């Protein structure tokens, strides 16, 4: 067996972490023969709850789980990390302006970025889940200047999975028969779920999504709105935000970083935009189609973009630029 890797989950007493930790500790993410030390960070008032989570993990009697370290201290949580999954963030409270939300989160992710810089391995892979995920990810990356920007990504895999599933249900096939959907831009309601390069396996042959679905109006209208608004729809129904599906998406995202994407397939991840050839502005964390090999992602660079897609990609980029500029103005404070 290999040496244990050190994996941090923040917001570890929360809902998403509760759905996530078992899968990580069981070997679904980093491999069935990869021992793990789990570092669990949360705020001080949540430590008693976190203790209960630790007890449950112990009671699972999982062979790969070598140690569990619950803490409210960044210097303990971020030490010698191989992977960091930053789930904890300040949620938007009723009546809260987006600007106030950004300000509160800049403080959190500036601090966690600085802790990554000071304590984690320089090879650490960082996934930001806490919203606004793209901008929080950018702030963390800027606050850890000696860790390569390529090591930071934010979660748009949940949106990717949602889009894939909507197409699959429409075509009456399993979700595994749908590949190469793309989420462009921000993990917000401006994101653009794009199926112009998506393929659907129907009765053994791969069809372009538009040919498989045979309903262009749905694909350009209701489908996009459904994926963009899905998080809000779940909250309305459950009175709680997506947890099970978010945890599954985190597992998918990290597993792909660790083991790579299948040949001929790409997935969606929020990554550093500098140097892309889609005309997306520099210095954003923007969701692109990526392929991963040897723990390194590269943007799939040669896809044709029509005018319909371009306008939607530009709209989500403008929102991200505005968020970035507001967030960066708080960084100096």
mmCIF file of C-alpha atoms in Angstrom:
data_model
loop_
_atom_site.group_PDB
_atom_site.id
_atom_site.type_symbol
_atom_site.label_atom_id
_atom_site.label_comp_id
_atom_site.label_asym_id
_atom_site.label_seq_id
_atom_site.Cartn_x
_atom_site.Cartn_y
_atom_site.Cartn_z
ATOM 1 C CA UNK A 1 0.000 0.000 0.000
ATOM 2 C CA UNK A 2 1.151 3.534 -0.715
ATOM 3 C CA UNK A 3 1.787 6.242 1.876
ATOM 4 C CA UNK A 4 -1.384 7.943 3.191
ATOM 5 C CA UNK A 5 -2.355 11.202 1.512
ATOM 6 C CA UNK A 6 -3.613 14.131 3.560
ATOM 7 C CA UNK A 7 -7.027 15.410 2.464
ATOM 8 C CA UNK A 8 -8.714 18.471 3.944
ATOM 9 C CA UNK A 9 -12.454 19.139 3.910
ATOM 10 C CA UNK A 10 -13.591 22.519 5.277
ATOM 11 C CA UNK A 11 -17.128 23.148 6.514
ATOM 12 C CA UNK A 12 -16.735 19.561 7.681
ATOM 13 C CA UNK A 13 -19.705 19.589 10.075
ATOM 14 C CA UNK A 14 -22.046 20.767 7.314
ATOM 15 C CA UNK A 15 -24.516 19.071 5.003
ATOM 16 C CA UNK A 16 -22.349 18.605 1.908
ATOM 17 C CA UNK A 17 -19.443 17.216 3.937
ATOM 18 C CA UNK A 18 -21.789 14.729 5.614
ATOM 19 C CA UNK A 19 -22.630 13.289 2.182
ATOM 20 C CA UNK A 20 -19.010 13.554 0.986
ATOM 21 C CA UNK A 21 -16.746 12.174 3.706
ATOM 22 C CA UNK A 22 -17.858 8.540 3.495
ATOM 23 C CA UNK A 23 -17.114 8.360 -0.255
ATOM 24 C CA UNK A 24 -13.648 9.857 0.215
ATOM 25 C CA UNK A 25 -12.794 7.624 3.173
ATOM 26 C CA UNK A 26 -14.082 4.524 1.372
ATOM 27 C CA UNK A 27 -11.748 4.974 -1.591
ATOM 28 C CA UNK A 28 -14.231 6.162 -4.244
ATOM 29 C CA UNK A 29 -12.185 9.284 -5.021
ATOM 30 C CA UNK A 30 -8.456 8.735 -4.633
ATOM 31 C CA UNK A 31 -8.396 4.993 -5.310
ATOM 32 C CA UNK A 32 -9.170 1.681 -3.609
ATOM 33 C CA UNK A 33 -5.595 1.200 -2.418
ATOM 34 C CA UNK A 34 -4.835 4.763 -1.329
ATOM 35 C CA UNK A 35 -4.804 5.234 2.479
ATOM 36 C CA UNK A 36 -6.104 8.593 3.689
ATOM 37 C CA UNK A 37 -5.685 10.969 6.599
ATOM 38 C CA UNK A 38 -8.754 13.221 6.811
ATOM 39 C CA UNK A 39 -8.343 16.755 8.130
ATOM 40 C CA UNK A 40 -11.713 18.242 9.071
ATOM 41 C CA UNK A 41 -11.943 21.999 9.581
ATOM 42 C CA UNK A 42 -14.921 23.938 10.864
ATOM 43 C CA UNK A 43 -15.630 26.983 13.014
ATOM 44 C CA UNK A 44 -15.355 26.629 16.791
ATOM 45 C CA UNK A 45 -19.122 26.499 17.548
ATOM 46 C CA UNK A 46 -19.420 23.494 15.199
ATOM 47 C CA UNK A 47 -16.754 21.368 16.916
ATOM 48 C CA UNK A 48 -19.236 19.320 19.027
ATOM 49 C CA UNK A 49 -21.155 18.415 15.826
ATOM 50 C CA UNK A 50 -17.859 17.614 14.100
ATOM 51 C CA UNK A 51 -17.041 15.222 16.942
ATOM 52 C CA UNK A 52 -20.192 13.293 16.060
ATOM 53 C CA UNK A 53 -19.118 13.118 12.412
ATOM 54 C CA UNK A 54 -15.730 11.747 13.537
ATOM 55 C CA UNK A 55 -17.461 9.087 15.648
ATOM 56 C CA UNK A 56 -19.527 7.999 12.648
ATOM 57 C CA UNK A 57 -16.470 7.804 10.395
ATOM 58 C CA UNK A 58 -14.745 5.667 13.028
ATOM 59 C CA UNK A 59 -17.845 3.471 13.270
ATOM 60 C CA UNK A 60 -17.727 2.817 9.501
ATOM 61 C CA UNK A 61 -14.561 0.767 10.181
ATOM 62 C CA UNK A 62 -13.064 1.735 6.817
ATOM 63 C CA UNK A 63 -9.754 0.050 5.933
ATOM 64 C CA UNK A 64 -8.242 3.049 4.092
ATOM 65 C CA UNK A 65 -8.942 5.651 6.763
ATOM 66 C CA UNK A 66 -5.742 5.957 8.776
ATOM 67 C CA UNK A 67 -6.509 9.017 10.887
ATOM 68 C CA UNK A 68 -9.120 11.742 11.350
ATOM 69 C CA UNK A 69 -8.126 15.179 12.644
ATOM 70 C CA UNK A 70 -11.047 17.470 13.568
ATOM 71 C CA UNK A 71 -9.931 21.067 14.211
ATOM 72 C CA UNK A 72 -10.864 24.751 14.158
ATOM 73 C CA UNK A 73 -7.241 25.806 13.565
ATOM 74 C CA UNK A 74 -5.915 26.525 10.078
ATOM 75 C CA UNK A 75 -2.320 25.691 11.010
ATOM 76 C CA UNK A 76 -3.446 22.143 11.917
ATOM 77 C CA UNK A 77 -5.895 21.688 9.035
ATOM 78 C CA UNK A 78 -3.653 22.880 6.187
ATOM 79 C CA UNK A 79 -0.420 21.141 7.188
ATOM 80 C CA UNK A 80 1.296 19.081 4.429
ATOM 81 C CA UNK A 81 -1.895 18.719 2.387
ATOM 82 C CA UNK A 82 -2.119 16.694 -0.821
ATOM 83 C CA UNK A 83 -5.717 17.765 -1.539
ATOM 84 C CA UNK A 84 -7.949 20.513 -0.153
ATOM 85 C CA UNK A 85 -11.708 20.584 -0.690
ATOM 86 C CA UNK A 86 -12.937 23.986 0.467
ATOM 87 C CA UNK A 87 -16.649 23.520 1.079
ATOM 88 C CA UNK A 88 -17.176 25.986 3.913
ATOM 89 C CA UNK A 89 -18.164 29.547 3.018
ATOM 90 C CA UNK A 90 -20.457 32.284 4.229
ATOM 91 C CA UNK A 91 -23.948 31.506 2.866
ATOM 92 C CA UNK A 92 -26.134 34.318 1.622
ATOM 93 C CA UNK A 93 -28.591 35.350 4.317
ATOM 94 C CA UNK A 94 -31.959 36.931 3.623
ATOM 95 C CA UNK A 95 -31.669 40.600 2.722
ATOM 96 C CA UNK A 96 -27.913 40.312 2.170
ATOM 97 C CA UNK A 97 -26.480 42.180 -0.811
ATOM 98 C CA UNK A 98 -24.185 40.203 -3.127
ATOM 99 C CA UNK A 99 -21.442 42.727 -2.297
ATOM 100 C CA UNK A 100 -21.699 41.920 1.439
ATOM 101 C CA UNK A 101 -21.575 38.225 0.626
ATOM 102 C CA UNK A 102 -18.422 38.741 -1.447
ATOM 103 C CA UNK A 103 -16.796 40.769 1.303
ATOM 104 C CA UNK A 104 -17.407 38.078 3.940
ATOM 105 C CA UNK A 105 -16.101 35.353 1.619
ATOM 106 C CA UNK A 106 -13.011 37.298 0.573
ATOM 107 C CA UNK A 107 -11.991 37.339 4.254
ATOM 108 C CA UNK A 108 -12.458 33.546 4.527
ATOM 109 C CA UNK A 109 -10.667 32.610 1.293
ATOM 110 C CA UNK A 110 -7.854 35.128 1.734
ATOM 111 C CA UNK A 111 -7.153 33.495 5.084
ATOM 112 C CA UNK A 112 -7.402 29.946 3.698
ATOM 113 C CA UNK A 113 -5.225 30.853 0.693
ATOM 114 C CA UNK A 114 -2.599 32.231 3.072
ATOM 115 C CA UNK A 115 -2.795 29.000 5.120
ATOM 116 C CA UNK A 116 -2.300 26.914 1.940
ATOM 117 C CA UNK A 117 0.715 29.080 1.104
ATOM 118 C CA UNK A 118 2.209 28.678 4.562
ATOM 119 C CA UNK A 119 1.446 25.051 5.493
ATOM 120 C CA UNK A 120 0.365 22.905 2.492
ATOM 121 C CA UNK A 121 2.524 21.084 -0.047
ATOM 122 C CA UNK A 122 3.199 23.145 -3.176
ATOM 123 C CA UNK A 123 1.721 20.249 -5.176
ATOM 124 C CA UNK A 124 -1.625 20.455 -3.319
ATOM 125 C CA UNK A 125 -4.740 20.258 -5.515
ATOM 126 C CA UNK A 126 -7.355 22.737 -4.310
ATOM 127 C CA UNK A 127 -11.059 22.479 -5.147
ATOM 128 C CA UNK A 128 -13.300 25.380 -4.097
ATOM 129 C CA UNK A 129 -16.964 24.495 -3.589
ATOM 130 C CA UNK A 130 -18.194 27.288 -1.295
ATOM 131 C CA UNK A 131 -20.086 29.996 -3.188
ATOM 132 C CA UNK A 132 -19.487 32.274 -4.999
ATOM 133 C CA UNK A 133 -17.138 29.432 -5.973
ATOM 134 C CA UNK A 134 -15.330 30.949 -8.974
ATOM 135 C CA UNK A 135 -14.433 34.181 -7.230
ATOM 136 C CA UNK A 136 -13.640 32.485 -3.902
ATOM 137 C CA UNK A 137 -11.270 30.222 -5.842
ATOM 138 C CA UNK A 138 -9.561 33.199 -7.491
ATOM 139 C CA UNK A 139 -9.061 34.905 -4.108
ATOM 140 C CA UNK A 140 -7.590 31.714 -2.583
ATOM 141 C CA UNK A 141 -5.220 31.340 -5.568
ATOM 142 C CA UNK A 142 -4.100 34.979 -5.358
ATOM 143 C CA UNK A 143 -3.479 34.532 -1.620
ATOM 144 C CA UNK A 144 -1.178 31.536 -2.223
ATOM 145 C CA UNK A 145 1.294 32.967 -4.776
ATOM 146 C CA UNK A 146 3.846 30.143 -4.581
ATOM 147 C CA UNK A 147 1.287 27.417 -5.405
ATOM 148 C CA UNK A 148 0.747 27.154 -9.195
ATOM 149 C CA UNK A 149 -2.540 28.709 -10.358
ATOM 150 C CA UNK A 150 -3.184 25.444 -12.278
ATOM 151 C CA UNK A 151 -3.565 23.664 -8.901
ATOM 152 C CA UNK A 152 -6.756 25.613 -8.147
ATOM 153 C CA UNK A 153 -10.184 24.783 -9.570
ATOM 154 C CA UNK A 154 -13.796 25.395 -8.626
ATOM 155 C CA UNK A 155 -16.786 23.097 -8.835
ATOM 156 C CA UNK A 156 -18.991 23.316 -11.922
ATOM 157 C CA UNK A 157 -19.232 19.534 -12.159
ATOM 158 C CA UNK A 158 -22.620 19.629 -10.423
ATOM 159 C CA UNK A 159 -23.946 21.830 -13.250
ATOM 160 C CA UNK A 160 -22.233 19.520 -15.774
ATOM 161 C CA UNK A 161 -23.938 16.476 -14.195
ATOM 162 C CA UNK A 162 -27.276 18.292 -14.137
ATOM 163 C CA UNK A 163 -26.992 19.115 -17.854
ATOM 164 C CA UNK A 164 -25.968 15.569 -18.729
ATOM 165 C CA UNK A 165 -28.865 14.136 -16.775
ATOM 166 C CA UNK A 166 -31.462 16.474 -18.341
ATOM 167 C CA UNK A 167 -30.371 15.401 -21.845
ATOM 168 C CA UNK A 168 -30.332 11.722 -20.824
ATOM 169 C CA UNK A 169 -33.859 11.881 -19.395
ATOM 170 C CA UNK A 170 -35.095 13.670 -22.506
ATOM 171 C CA UNK A 171 -33.599 10.941 -24.749
ATOM 172 C CA UNK A 172 -34.601 8.044 -22.467
ATOM 173 C CA UNK A 173 -31.011 6.814 -22.019
ATOM 174 C CA UNK A 174 -28.740 6.440 -18.949
ATOM 175 C CA UNK A 175 -26.635 9.509 -18.088
ATOM 176 C CA UNK A 176 -23.498 7.526 -18.994
ATOM 177 C CA UNK A 177 -24.712 7.590 -22.622
ATOM 178 C CA UNK A 178 -24.338 11.390 -22.717
ATOM 179 C CA UNK A 179 -20.888 12.941 -22.944
ATOM 180 C CA UNK A 180 -19.146 16.248 -23.641
ATOM 181 C CA UNK A 181 -21.727 18.690 -22.362
ATOM 182 C CA UNK A 182 -19.985 21.928 -21.382
ATOM 183 C CA UNK A 183 -20.621 24.424 -18.616
ATOM 184 C CA UNK A 184 -19.101 27.781 -19.551
ATOM 185 C CA UNK A 185 -18.444 30.549 -17.042
ATOM 186 C CA UNK A 186 -19.703 31.171 -13.553
ATOM 187 C CA UNK A 187 -21.313 28.758 -11.106
ATOM 188 C CA UNK A 188 -24.338 31.054 -10.983
ATOM 189 C CA UNK A 189 -27.540 31.575 -12.937
ATOM 190 C CA UNK A 190 -25.521 33.188 -15.775
ATOM 191 C CA UNK A 191 -23.639 29.944 -16.504
ATOM 192 C CA UNK A 192 -24.089 28.592 -20.005
ATOM 193 C CA UNK A 193 -24.822 24.851 -20.384
ATOM 194 C CA UNK A 194 -23.735 24.142 -23.980
ATOM 195 C CA UNK A 195 -24.661 20.958 -25.881
ATOM 196 C CA UNK A 196 -23.339 21.912 -29.316
ATOM 197 C CA UNK A 197 -20.457 19.425 -28.880
ATOM 198 C CA UNK A 198 -22.384 16.869 -26.830
ATOM 199 C CA UNK A 199 -22.820 13.289 -28.062
ATOM 200 C CA UNK A 200 -25.619 10.898 -27.108
ATOM 201 C CA UNK A 201 -25.312 7.128 -27.493
ATOM 202 C CA UNK A 202 -28.660 5.969 -28.883
ATOM 203 C CA UNK A 203 -28.962 2.213 -29.589
ATOM 204 C CA UNK A 204 -25.215 1.825 -29.952
ATOM 205 C CA UNK A 205 -24.465 4.770 -32.242
ATOM 206 C CA UNK A 206 -23.325 8.243 -31.178
ATOM 207 C CA UNK A 207 -25.511 11.107 -32.332
ATOM 208 C CA UNK A 208 -24.995 14.839 -31.982
ATOM 209 C CA UNK A 209 -27.188 16.059 -29.117
ATOM 210 C CA UNK A 210 -29.394 18.208 -31.378
ATOM 211 C CA UNK A 211 -30.062 15.159 -33.602
ATOM 212 C CA UNK A 212 -30.771 12.912 -30.617
ATOM 213 C CA UNK A 213 -33.122 15.313 -28.826
ATOM 214 C CA UNK A 214 -34.814 16.619 -32.015
ATOM 215 C CA UNK A 215 -36.131 19.703 -30.210
ATOM 216 C CA UNK A 216 -33.927 22.750 -30.793
ATOM 217 C CA UNK A 217 -36.327 25.091 -29.010
ATOM 218 C CA UNK A 218 -36.097 23.004 -25.811
ATOM 219 C CA UNK A 219 -32.287 22.771 -25.995
ATOM 220 C CA UNK A 220 -31.908 26.525 -26.496
ATOM 221 C CA UNK A 221 -34.577 27.506 -23.991
ATOM 222 C CA UNK A 222 -36.040 25.389 -21.216
ATOM 223 C CA UNK A 223 -33.007 23.078 -20.950
ATOM 224 C CA UNK A 224 -30.639 26.005 -20.311
ATOM 225 C CA UNK A 225 -33.006 27.634 -17.807
ATOM 226 C CA UNK A 226 -33.529 24.327 -15.952
ATOM 227 C CA UNK A 227 -29.792 23.791 -15.466
ATOM 228 C CA UNK A 228 -29.175 27.439 -14.529
ATOM 229 C CA UNK A 229 -32.000 27.446 -11.943
ATOM 230 C CA UNK A 230 -31.640 23.884 -10.645
ATOM 231 C CA UNK A 231 -29.962 24.859 -7.368
ATOM 232 C CA UNK A 232 -32.800 27.260 -6.548
ATOM 233 C CA UNK A 233 -35.383 24.611 -7.489
ATOM 234 C CA UNK A 234 -33.806 22.115 -5.065
ATOM 235 C CA UNK A 235 -33.806 24.707 -2.257
ATOM 236 C CA UNK A 236 -37.456 25.509 -2.947
ATOM 237 C CA UNK A 237 -38.409 21.819 -2.751
ATOM 238 C CA UNK A 238 -36.139 20.616 0.066
ATOM 239 C CA UNK A 239 -35.820 23.894 2.005
ATOM 240 C CA UNK A 240 -32.105 23.036 1.983
ATOM 241 C CA UNK A 241 -29.450 23.374 -0.699
ATOM 242 C CA UNK A 242 -28.118 20.501 -2.826
ATOM 243 C CA UNK A 243 -25.941 18.238 -0.684
ATOM 244 C CA UNK A 244 -26.034 14.663 -2.026
ATOM 245 C CA UNK A 245 -25.620 15.788 -5.652
ATOM 246 C CA UNK A 246 -22.941 18.347 -4.691
ATOM 247 C CA UNK A 247 -20.995 15.653 -2.832
ATOM 248 C CA UNK A 248 -21.224 13.297 -5.833
ATOM 249 C CA UNK A 249 -19.966 16.091 -8.128
ATOM 250 C CA UNK A 250 -17.022 16.811 -5.791
ATOM 251 C CA UNK A 251 -16.095 13.113 -5.902
ATOM 252 C CA UNK A 252 -16.330 13.080 -9.725
ATOM 253 C CA UNK A 253 -14.192 16.229 -10.003
ATOM 254 C CA UNK A 254 -11.429 15.079 -7.629
ATOM 255 C CA UNK A 255 -11.381 11.537 -9.012
ATOM 256 C CA UNK A 256 -10.869 12.924 -12.521
ATOM 257 C CA UNK A 257 -7.993 15.100 -11.284
ATOM 258 C CA UNK A 258 -6.401 12.065 -9.635
ATOM 259 C CA UNK A 259 -6.990 9.468 -12.354
ATOM 260 C CA UNK A 260 -7.650 11.479 -15.540
ATOM 261 C CA UNK A 261 -10.588 11.779 -17.939
ATOM 262 C CA UNK A 262 -11.529 8.989 -20.384
ATOM 263 C CA UNK A 263 -10.097 9.209 -23.898
ATOM 264 C CA UNK A 264 -12.256 11.388 -26.173
ATOM 265 C CA UNK A 265 -14.259 12.874 -23.302
ATOM 266 C CA UNK A 266 -14.121 16.212 -21.568
ATOM 267 C CA UNK A 267 -15.664 17.514 -18.378
ATOM 268 C CA UNK A 268 -16.356 20.998 -17.002
ATOM 269 C CA UNK A 269 -14.222 22.680 -14.337
ATOM 270 C CA UNK A 270 -13.716 26.253 -13.228
ATOM 271 C CA UNK A 271 -10.041 26.906 -13.994
ATOM 272 C CA UNK A 272 -7.677 29.837 -14.470
ATOM 273 C CA UNK A 273 -8.564 31.574 -17.738
ATOM 274 C CA UNK A 274 -5.183 33.076 -18.628
ATOM 275 C CA UNK A 275 -3.966 31.810 -22.016
ATOM 276 C CA UNK A 276 -7.279 30.298 -23.199
ATOM 277 C CA UNK A 277 -8.148 30.608 -26.882
ATOM 278 C CA UNK A 278 -11.888 31.281 -26.521
ATOM 279 C CA UNK A 279 -11.503 35.008 -25.962
ATOM 280 C CA UNK A 280 -12.451 34.690 -22.285
ATOM 281 C CA UNK A 281 -10.781 37.562 -20.347
ATOM 282 C CA UNK A 282 -7.559 36.813 -18.445
ATOM 283 C CA UNK A 283 -7.317 36.383 -14.665
ATOM 284 C CA UNK A 284 -10.691 34.784 -14.014
ATOM 285 C CA UNK A 285 -11.671 31.373 -12.713
ATOM 286 C CA UNK A 286 -14.033 30.416 -15.538
ATOM 287 C CA UNK A 287 -15.613 27.057 -16.320
ATOM 288 C CA UNK A 288 -14.231 25.457 -19.485
ATOM 289 C CA UNK A 289 -14.299 22.012 -21.080
ATOM 290 C CA UNK A 290 -11.111 20.278 -19.894
ATOM 291 C CA UNK A 291 -9.284 16.992 -20.296
ATOM 292 C CA UNK A 292 -7.050 15.719 -17.511
ATOM 293 C CA UNK A 293 -3.963 13.533 -17.645
ATOM 294 C CA UNK A 294 -1.233 13.004 -15.017
ATOM 295 C CA UNK A 295 -3.129 15.295 -12.605
ATOM 296 C CA UNK A 296 -2.823 18.170 -15.107
ATOM 297 C CA UNK A 297 -5.811 19.721 -16.872
ATOM 298 C CA UNK A 298 -5.816 21.333 -20.249
ATOM 299 C CA UNK A 299 -8.626 23.318 -21.822
ATOM 300 C CA UNK A 300 -10.085 21.607 -24.891
ATOM 301 C CA UNK A 301 -9.019 24.310 -27.278
ATOM 302 C CA UNK A 302 -10.412 23.774 -30.755
ATOM 303 C CA UNK A 303 -14.194 23.742 -30.424
ATOM 304 C CA UNK A 304 -16.222 25.887 -32.796
ATOM 305 C CA UNK A 305 -18.352 28.546 -31.095
ATOM 306 C CA UNK A 306 -21.463 29.938 -32.796
ATOM 307 C CA UNK A 307 -22.990 33.372 -32.168
ATOM 308 C CA UNK A 308 -25.655 31.965 -29.818
ATOM 309 C CA UNK A 309 -22.950 30.416 -27.603
ATOM 310 C CA UNK A 310 -20.632 33.426 -27.845
ATOM 311 C CA UNK A 311 -23.211 35.855 -26.449
ATOM 312 C CA UNK A 312 -23.941 33.556 -23.498
ATOM 313 C CA UNK A 313 -20.211 32.973 -22.817
ATOM 314 C CA UNK A 314 -19.631 36.742 -22.836
ATOM 315 C CA UNK A 315 -22.531 37.424 -20.467
ATOM 316 C CA UNK A 316 -21.217 35.051 -17.785
ATOM 317 C CA UNK A 317 -17.678 36.447 -18.272
ATOM 318 C CA UNK A 318 -18.926 40.000 -17.574
ATOM 319 C CA UNK A 319 -20.524 38.860 -14.329
ATOM 320 C CA UNK A 320 -17.251 37.175 -13.301
ATOM 321 C CA UNK A 321 -15.201 40.293 -14.107
ATOM 322 C CA UNK A 322 -17.524 42.404 -11.989
ATOM 323 C CA UNK A 323 -17.339 39.890 -9.108
ATOM 324 C CA UNK A 324 -13.548 39.722 -9.385
ATOM 325 C CA UNK A 325 -13.118 43.498 -9.351
ATOM 326 C CA UNK A 326 -15.378 43.870 -6.302
ATOM 327 C CA UNK A 327 -13.605 40.996 -4.489
ATOM 328 C CA UNK A 328 -10.099 42.268 -5.315
ATOM 329 C CA UNK A 329 -11.030 45.714 -3.957
ATOM 330 C CA UNK A 330 -11.739 43.982 -0.592
ATOM 331 C CA UNK A 331 -8.419 42.097 -0.706
ATOM 332 C CA UNK A 332 -6.461 45.280 -0.032
ATOM 333 C CA UNK A 333 -8.588 46.140 3.005
#
